[in-house]
Short mmCIF file of C-alpha atoms in Angstrom, two decimals:
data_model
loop_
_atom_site.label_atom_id
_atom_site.label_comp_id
_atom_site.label_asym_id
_atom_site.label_seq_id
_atom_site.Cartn_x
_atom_site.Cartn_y
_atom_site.Cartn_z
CA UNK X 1 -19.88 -29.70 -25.05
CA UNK X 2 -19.42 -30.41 -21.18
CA UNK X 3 -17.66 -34.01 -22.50
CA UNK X 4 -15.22 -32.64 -25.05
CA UNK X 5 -14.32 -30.24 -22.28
CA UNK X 6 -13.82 -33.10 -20.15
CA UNK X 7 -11.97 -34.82 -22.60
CA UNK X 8 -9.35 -32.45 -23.12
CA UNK X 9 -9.25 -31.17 -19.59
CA UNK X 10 -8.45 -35.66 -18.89
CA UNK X 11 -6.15 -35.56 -22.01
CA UNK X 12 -3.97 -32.22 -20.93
CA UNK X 13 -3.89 -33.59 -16.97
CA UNK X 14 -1.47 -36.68 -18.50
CA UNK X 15 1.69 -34.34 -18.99
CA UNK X 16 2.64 -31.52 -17.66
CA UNK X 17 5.60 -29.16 -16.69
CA UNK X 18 6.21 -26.30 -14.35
CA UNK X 19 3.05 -25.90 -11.29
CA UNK X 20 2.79 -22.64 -10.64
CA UNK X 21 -0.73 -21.90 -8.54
CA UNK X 22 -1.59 -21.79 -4.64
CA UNK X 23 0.30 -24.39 -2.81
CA UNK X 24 -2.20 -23.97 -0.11
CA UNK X 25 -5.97 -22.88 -0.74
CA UNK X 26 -9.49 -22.55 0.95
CA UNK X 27 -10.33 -25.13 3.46
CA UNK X 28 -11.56 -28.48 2.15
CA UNK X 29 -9.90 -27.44 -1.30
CA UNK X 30 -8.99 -30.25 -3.63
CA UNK X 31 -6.63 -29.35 -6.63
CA UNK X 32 -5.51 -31.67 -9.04
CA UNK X 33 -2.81 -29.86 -11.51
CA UNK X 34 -0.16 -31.13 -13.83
CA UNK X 35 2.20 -29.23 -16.00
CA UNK X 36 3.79 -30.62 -19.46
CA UNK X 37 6.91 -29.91 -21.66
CA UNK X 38 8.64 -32.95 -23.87
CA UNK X 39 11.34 -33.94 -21.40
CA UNK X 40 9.93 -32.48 -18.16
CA UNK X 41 6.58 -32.88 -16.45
CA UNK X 42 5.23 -32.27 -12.68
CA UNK X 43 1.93 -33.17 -11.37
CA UNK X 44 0.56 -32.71 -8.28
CA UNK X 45 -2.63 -33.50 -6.14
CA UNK X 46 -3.23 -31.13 -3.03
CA UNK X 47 -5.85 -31.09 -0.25
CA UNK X 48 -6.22 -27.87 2.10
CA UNK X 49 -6.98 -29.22 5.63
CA UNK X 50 -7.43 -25.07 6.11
CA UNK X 51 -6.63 -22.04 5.08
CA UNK X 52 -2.68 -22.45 6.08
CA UNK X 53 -2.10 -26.02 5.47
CA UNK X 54 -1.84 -28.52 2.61
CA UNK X 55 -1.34 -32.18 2.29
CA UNK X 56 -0.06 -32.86 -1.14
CA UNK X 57 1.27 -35.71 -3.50
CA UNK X 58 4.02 -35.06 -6.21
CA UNK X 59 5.36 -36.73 -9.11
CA UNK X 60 8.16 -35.01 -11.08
CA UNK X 61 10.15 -36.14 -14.06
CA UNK X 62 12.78 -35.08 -16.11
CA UNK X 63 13.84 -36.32 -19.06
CA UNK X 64 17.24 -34.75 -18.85
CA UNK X 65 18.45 -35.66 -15.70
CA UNK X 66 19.19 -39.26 -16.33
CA UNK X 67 15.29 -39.58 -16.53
CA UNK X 68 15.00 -38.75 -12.86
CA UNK X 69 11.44 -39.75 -11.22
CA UNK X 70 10.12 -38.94 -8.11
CA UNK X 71 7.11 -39.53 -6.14
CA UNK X 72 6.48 -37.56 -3.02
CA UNK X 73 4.18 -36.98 -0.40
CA UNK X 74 4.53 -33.79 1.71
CA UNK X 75 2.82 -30.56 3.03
CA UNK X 76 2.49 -27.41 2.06
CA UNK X 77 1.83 -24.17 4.64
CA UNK X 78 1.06 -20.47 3.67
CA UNK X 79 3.61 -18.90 5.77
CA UNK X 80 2.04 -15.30 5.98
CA UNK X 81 -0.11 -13.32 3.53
CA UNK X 82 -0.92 -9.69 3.41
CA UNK X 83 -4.36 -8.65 1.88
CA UNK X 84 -5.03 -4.71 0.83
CA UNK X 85 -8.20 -3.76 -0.40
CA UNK X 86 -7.77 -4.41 -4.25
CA UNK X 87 -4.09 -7.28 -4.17
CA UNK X 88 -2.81 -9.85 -1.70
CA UNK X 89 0.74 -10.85 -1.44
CA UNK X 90 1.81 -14.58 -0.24
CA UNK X 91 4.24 -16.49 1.00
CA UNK X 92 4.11 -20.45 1.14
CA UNK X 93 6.81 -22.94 1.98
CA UNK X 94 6.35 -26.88 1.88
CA UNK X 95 8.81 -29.95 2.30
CA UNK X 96 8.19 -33.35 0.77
CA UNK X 97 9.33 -36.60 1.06
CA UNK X 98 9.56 -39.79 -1.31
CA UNK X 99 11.43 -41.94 -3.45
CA UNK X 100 13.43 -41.38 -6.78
CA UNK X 101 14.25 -43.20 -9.64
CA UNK X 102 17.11 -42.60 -12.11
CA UNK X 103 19.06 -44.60 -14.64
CA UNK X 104 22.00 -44.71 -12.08
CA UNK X 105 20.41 -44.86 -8.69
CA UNK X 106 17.14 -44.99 -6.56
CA UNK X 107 16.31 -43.81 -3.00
CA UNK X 108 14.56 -41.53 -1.16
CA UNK X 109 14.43 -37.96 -2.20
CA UNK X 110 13.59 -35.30 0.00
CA UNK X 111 11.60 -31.70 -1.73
CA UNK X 112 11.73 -27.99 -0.21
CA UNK X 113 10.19 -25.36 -1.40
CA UNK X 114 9.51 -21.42 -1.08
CA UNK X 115 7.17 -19.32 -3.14
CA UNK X 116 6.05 -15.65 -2.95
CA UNK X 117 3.59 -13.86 -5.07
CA UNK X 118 1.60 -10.86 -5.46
CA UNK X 119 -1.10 -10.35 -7.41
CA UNK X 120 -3.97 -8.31 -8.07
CA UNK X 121 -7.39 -8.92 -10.63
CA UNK X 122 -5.31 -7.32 -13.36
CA UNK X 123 -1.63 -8.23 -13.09
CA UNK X 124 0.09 -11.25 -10.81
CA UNK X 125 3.67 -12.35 -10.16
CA UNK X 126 5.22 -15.08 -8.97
CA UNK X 127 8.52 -16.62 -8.00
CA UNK X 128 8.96 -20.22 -7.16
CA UNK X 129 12.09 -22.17 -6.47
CA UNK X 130 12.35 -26.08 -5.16
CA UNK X 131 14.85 -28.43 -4.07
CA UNK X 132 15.52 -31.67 -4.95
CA UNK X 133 18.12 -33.50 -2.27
CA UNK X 134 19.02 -37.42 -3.35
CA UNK X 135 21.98 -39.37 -3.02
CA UNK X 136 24.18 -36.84 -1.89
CA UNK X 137 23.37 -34.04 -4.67
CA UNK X 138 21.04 -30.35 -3.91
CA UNK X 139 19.91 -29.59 -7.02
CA UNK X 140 17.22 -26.04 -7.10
CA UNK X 141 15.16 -25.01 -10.34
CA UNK X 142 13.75 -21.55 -10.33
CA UNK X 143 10.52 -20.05 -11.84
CA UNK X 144 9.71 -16.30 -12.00
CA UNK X 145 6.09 -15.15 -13.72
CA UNK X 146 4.71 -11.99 -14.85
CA UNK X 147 1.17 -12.39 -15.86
CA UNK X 148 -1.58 -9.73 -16.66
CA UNK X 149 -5.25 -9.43 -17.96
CA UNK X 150 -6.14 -7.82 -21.06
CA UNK X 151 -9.55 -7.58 -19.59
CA UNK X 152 -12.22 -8.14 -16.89
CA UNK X 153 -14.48 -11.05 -17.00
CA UNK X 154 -17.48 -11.77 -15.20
CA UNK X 155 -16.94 -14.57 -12.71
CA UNK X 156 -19.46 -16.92 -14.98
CA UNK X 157 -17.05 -16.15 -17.71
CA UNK X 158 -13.80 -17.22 -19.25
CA UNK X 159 -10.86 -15.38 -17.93
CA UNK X 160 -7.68 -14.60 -20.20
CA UNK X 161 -4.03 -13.78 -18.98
CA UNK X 162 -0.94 -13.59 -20.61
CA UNK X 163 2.04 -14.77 -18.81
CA UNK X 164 5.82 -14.48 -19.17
CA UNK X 165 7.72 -17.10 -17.45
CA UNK X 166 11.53 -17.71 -16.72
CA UNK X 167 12.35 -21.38 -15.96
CA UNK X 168 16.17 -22.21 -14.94
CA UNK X 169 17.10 -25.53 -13.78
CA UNK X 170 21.13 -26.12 -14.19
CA UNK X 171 20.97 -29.66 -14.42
CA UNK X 172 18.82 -29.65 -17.44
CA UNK X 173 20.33 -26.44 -19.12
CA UNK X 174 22.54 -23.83 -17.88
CA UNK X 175 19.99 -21.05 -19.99
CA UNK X 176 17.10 -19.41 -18.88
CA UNK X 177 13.98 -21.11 -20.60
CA UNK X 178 11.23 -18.41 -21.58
CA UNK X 179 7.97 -19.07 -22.43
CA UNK X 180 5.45 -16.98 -23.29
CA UNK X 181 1.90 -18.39 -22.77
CA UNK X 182 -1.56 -17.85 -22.53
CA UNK X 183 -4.31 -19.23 -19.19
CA UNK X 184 -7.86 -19.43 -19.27
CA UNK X 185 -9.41 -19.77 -16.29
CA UNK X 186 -13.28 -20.73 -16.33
CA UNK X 187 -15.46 -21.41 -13.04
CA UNK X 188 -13.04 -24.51 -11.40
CA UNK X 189 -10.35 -25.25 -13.86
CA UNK X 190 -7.36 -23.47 -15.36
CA UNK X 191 -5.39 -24.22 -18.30
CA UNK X 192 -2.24 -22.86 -19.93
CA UNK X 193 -0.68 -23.00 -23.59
CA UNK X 194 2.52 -22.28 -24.26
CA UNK X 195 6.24 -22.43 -26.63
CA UNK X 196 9.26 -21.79 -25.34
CA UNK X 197 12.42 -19.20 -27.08
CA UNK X 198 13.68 -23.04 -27.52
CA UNK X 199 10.90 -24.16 -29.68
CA UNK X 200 9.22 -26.40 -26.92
CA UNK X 201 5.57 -26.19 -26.26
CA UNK X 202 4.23 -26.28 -22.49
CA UNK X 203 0.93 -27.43 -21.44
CA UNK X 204 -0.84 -27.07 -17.64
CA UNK X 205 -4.09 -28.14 -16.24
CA UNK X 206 -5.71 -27.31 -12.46
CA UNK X 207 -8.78 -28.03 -11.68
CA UNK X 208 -9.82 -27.02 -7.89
CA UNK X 209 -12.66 -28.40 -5.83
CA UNK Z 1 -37.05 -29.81 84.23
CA UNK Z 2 -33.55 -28.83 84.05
CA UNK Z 3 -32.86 -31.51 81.57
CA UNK Z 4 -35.70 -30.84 79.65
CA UNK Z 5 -34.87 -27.21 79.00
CA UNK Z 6 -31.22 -28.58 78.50
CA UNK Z 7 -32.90 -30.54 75.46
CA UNK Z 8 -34.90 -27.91 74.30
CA UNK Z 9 -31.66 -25.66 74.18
CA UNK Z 10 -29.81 -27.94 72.38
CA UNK Z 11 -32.86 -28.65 69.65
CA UNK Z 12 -33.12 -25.18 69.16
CA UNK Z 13 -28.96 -24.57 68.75
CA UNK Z 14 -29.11 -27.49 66.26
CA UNK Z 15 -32.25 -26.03 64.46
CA UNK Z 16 -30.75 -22.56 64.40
CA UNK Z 17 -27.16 -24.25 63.19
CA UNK Z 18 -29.33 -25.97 60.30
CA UNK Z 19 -31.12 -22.90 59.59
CA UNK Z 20 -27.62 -21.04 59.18
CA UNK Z 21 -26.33 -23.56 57.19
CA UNK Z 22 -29.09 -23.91 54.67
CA UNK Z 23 -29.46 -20.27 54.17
CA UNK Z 24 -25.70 -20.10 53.44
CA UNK Z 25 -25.78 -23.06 51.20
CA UNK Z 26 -28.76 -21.09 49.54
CA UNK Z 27 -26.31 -17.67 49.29
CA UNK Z 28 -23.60 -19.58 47.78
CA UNK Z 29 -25.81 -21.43 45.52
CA UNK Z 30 -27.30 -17.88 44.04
CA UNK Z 31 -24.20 -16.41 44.30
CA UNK Z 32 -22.97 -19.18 41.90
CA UNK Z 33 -26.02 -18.91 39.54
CA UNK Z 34 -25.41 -15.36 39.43
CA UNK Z 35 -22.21 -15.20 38.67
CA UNK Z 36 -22.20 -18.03 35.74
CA UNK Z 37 -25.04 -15.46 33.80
CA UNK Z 38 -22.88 -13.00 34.04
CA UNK Z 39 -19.90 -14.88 33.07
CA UNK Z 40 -22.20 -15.95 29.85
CA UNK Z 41 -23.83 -12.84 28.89
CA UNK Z 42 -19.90 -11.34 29.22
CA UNK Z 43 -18.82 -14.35 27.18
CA UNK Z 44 -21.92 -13.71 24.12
CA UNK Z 45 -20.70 -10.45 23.85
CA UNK Z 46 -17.35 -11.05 23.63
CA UNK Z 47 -17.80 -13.63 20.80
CA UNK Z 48 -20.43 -10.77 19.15
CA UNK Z 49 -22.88 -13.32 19.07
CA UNK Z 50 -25.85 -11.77 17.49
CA UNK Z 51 -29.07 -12.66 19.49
CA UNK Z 52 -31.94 -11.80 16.35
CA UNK Z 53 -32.73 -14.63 14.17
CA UNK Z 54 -30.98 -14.84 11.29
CA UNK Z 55 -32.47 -17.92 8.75
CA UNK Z 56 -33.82 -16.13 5.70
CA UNK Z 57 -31.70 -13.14 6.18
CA UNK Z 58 -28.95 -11.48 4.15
CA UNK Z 59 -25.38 -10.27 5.20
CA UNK Z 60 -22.90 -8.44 3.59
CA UNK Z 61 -19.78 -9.01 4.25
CA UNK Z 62 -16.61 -6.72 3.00
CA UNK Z 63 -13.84 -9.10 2.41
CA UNK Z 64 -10.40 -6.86 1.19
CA UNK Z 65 -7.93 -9.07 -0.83
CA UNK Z 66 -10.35 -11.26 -2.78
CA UNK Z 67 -8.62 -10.99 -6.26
CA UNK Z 68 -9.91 -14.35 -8.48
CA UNK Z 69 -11.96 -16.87 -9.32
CA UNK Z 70 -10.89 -18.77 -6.88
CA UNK Z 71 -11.62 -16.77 -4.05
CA UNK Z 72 -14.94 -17.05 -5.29
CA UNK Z 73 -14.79 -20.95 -5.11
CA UNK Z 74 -13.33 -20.61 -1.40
CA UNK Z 75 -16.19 -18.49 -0.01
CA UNK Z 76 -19.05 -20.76 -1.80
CA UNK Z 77 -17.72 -23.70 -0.55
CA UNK Z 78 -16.78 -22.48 3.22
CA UNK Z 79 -20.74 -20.97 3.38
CA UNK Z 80 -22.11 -24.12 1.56
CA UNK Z 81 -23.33 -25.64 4.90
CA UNK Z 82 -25.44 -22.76 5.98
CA UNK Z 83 -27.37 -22.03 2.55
CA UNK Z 84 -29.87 -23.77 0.86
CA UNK Z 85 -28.10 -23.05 -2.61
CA UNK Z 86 -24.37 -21.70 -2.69
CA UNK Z 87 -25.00 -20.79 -6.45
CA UNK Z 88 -27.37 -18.46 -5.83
CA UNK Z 89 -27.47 -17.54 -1.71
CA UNK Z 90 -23.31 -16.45 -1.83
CA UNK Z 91 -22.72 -13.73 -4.19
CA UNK Z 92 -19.41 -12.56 -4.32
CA UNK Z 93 -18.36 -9.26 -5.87
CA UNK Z 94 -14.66 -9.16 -7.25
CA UNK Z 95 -14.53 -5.49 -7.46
CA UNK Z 96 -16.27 -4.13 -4.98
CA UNK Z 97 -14.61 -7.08 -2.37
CA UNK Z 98 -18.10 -7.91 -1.22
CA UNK Z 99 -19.47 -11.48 -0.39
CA UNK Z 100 -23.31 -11.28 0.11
CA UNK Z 101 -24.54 -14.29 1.82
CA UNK Z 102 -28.69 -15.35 2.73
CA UNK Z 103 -28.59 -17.73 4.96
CA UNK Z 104 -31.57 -20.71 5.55
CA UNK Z 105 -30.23 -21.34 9.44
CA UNK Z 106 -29.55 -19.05 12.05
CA UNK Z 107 -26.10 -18.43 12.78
CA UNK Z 108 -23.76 -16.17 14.59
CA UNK Z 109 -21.29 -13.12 13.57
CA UNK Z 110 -18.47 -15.08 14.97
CA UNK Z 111 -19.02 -17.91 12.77
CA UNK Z 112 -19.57 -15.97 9.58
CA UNK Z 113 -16.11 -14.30 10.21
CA UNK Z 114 -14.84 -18.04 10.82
CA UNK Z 115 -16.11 -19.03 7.55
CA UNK Z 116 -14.51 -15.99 5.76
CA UNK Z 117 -11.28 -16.94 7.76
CA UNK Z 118 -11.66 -20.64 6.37
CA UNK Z 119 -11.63 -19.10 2.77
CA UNK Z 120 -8.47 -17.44 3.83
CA UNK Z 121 -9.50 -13.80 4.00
CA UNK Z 122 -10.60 -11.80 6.93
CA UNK Z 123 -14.48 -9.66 7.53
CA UNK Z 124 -13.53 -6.54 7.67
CA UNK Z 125 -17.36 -5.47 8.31
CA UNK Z 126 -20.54 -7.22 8.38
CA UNK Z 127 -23.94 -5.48 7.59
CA UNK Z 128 -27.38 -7.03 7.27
CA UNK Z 129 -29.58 -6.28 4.73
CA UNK Z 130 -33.39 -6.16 4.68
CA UNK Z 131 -35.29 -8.35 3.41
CA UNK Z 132 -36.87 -7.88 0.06
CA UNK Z 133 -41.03 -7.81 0.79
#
């Protein structure tokens, strides 16, 4: 059982599309997490030096954008987060660095980005936008989540959410992509299913150390 | 005779002048010593270093915030050095925002609410538990 779980946690960390978790977690936290859709994927590999700071390593591609690839190393810093007794809200902001590839051009390529979220054990939301700055253009997607738990589970058992997301990036479509999906979340490692109002399925793996 | 009671004035003014010397070397010194316990036992108390023993013992810890799985991951890990088993010795209770931790080394207060810190959350209160007999 453990290796067919390890098999398709291997075979979903290959593609992915849209990261959406904690850009910065506990200290000495690894994550490893990729996202998948046909023409888009991200992946991303993250180490918490602490509680406030990140070192992470991105690749990004999209299909759409004259098969734009990048490759980035940057960090990641939890700017300020507010804990009540039963929800936390957070914001993080990061900048990366790297190169790009394109079928027109290559060159360095520079990454901001700003998150905030709030969440609670029942419900969570999250919005996410980040830059991508190369050869003169500024180009921002945009993520927004709604997620909540039909139930409770133990923390030796499998968790379920259900999660709305919004996706806009103008240079792949001027539309709002929606995608209804579901995450399971069990011990160390998360994974979500997904198909988009434009008939294209989505796929993301974390695992966290 | 004159110059012999000269002498013996002058061993007696240097004997006195080294007495006076080493007894205020000897206040300084204690005042020093004195002042560097103080200075510590200030500095302990400060840090709310807790003085008892605490390998085999049990703290809770209330920890507002903690929300998922995660969290859970953070705390485990961040106590993992000062456990024998971070499966069993750090329990962490989603809903009641609890983190129960036995320890198998003696530690202080200030470095339990460091570890809590290093999970990204902060000890709101810390209470030890007695041991089960």
């Amino acid at each position: 059982m453990k290796n067919i779980i390890r098999f398709i946690t291997l075979s979903f960390f290959l593609t992915s599309f849209s990261l959406i978790a904690h850009p910065v977690i506990y200290k000495g936290g690894w994550v490893y997490q990729g996202s998948f859709m046909p023409m888009m994927n991200k992946m991303r590999v993250g180490y918490s030096m602490n509680s406030r700071f990140a070192l992470v390593a991105n690749s990004n591609w999209f299909q759409q954008l004259g098969d734009y690839r990048d490759y980035s190393l940057g960090v990641n810093t939890l700017l300020k987060r507010w804990l009540s007794q039963d929800a936390q809200g957070n914001l993080y902001a990061g900048v990366h660095a790297g190169q790009y590839r394109d079928n027109a051009s290559e060159g360095s390529v520079i990454n901001p980005f700003f998150m905030a979220d709030w969440e609670s054990r029942d419900h969570y939301t999250v919005f996410q936008s980040k830059g991508y700055l190369y050869d003169n253009k500024s180009v921002y997607d945009y993520t927004l989540r709604y997620g909540f738990a039909p139930f409770r589970a133990g923390m030796k058992d499998l968790q379920t959410w259900f999660i709305l997301q919004a996706y806009y990036f103008e240079e792949q479509s001027r539309e709002v992509l929606v995608t209804p999906m579901i995450r399971f979340f069990y011990r160390n490692v998360l994974w979500e299913a997904g198909y988009s109002t434009k008939g294209q399925s989505y796929l993301t793996l974390m695992i966290h150390y | 005779m004159f110059k012999v009671n000269k002498k013996l004035k002058m061993s007696t003014m240097i004997k006195k002048l080294k007495m006076s010397t080493m007894i205020k070397n000897i206040k300084e010194l204690m005042m020093k010593k004195i002042t560097l316990m103080i200075l510590s036992l200030l500095s302990l108390s400060a840090f709310g270093v807790n003085a008892i023993e605490t390998k085999g013992k049990t703290v809770l810890v209330n920890v507002p915030g903690m929300v998922c799985q995660m969290c859970v991951q953070g705390m485990k890990k961040n106590f993992s050095s000062v456990v024998a088993d971070s499966e069993t010795d750090v329990i962490v209770d989603l809903d009641k925002k609890t983190v129960k931790v036995t320890f198998n080394t003696d530690v202080t207060e200030e470095l339990i609410k460091e570890k809590v810190n290093d999970a990204g959350y902060n000890a709101e209160t810390l209470t030890w538990l007695e041991a089960k007999k």
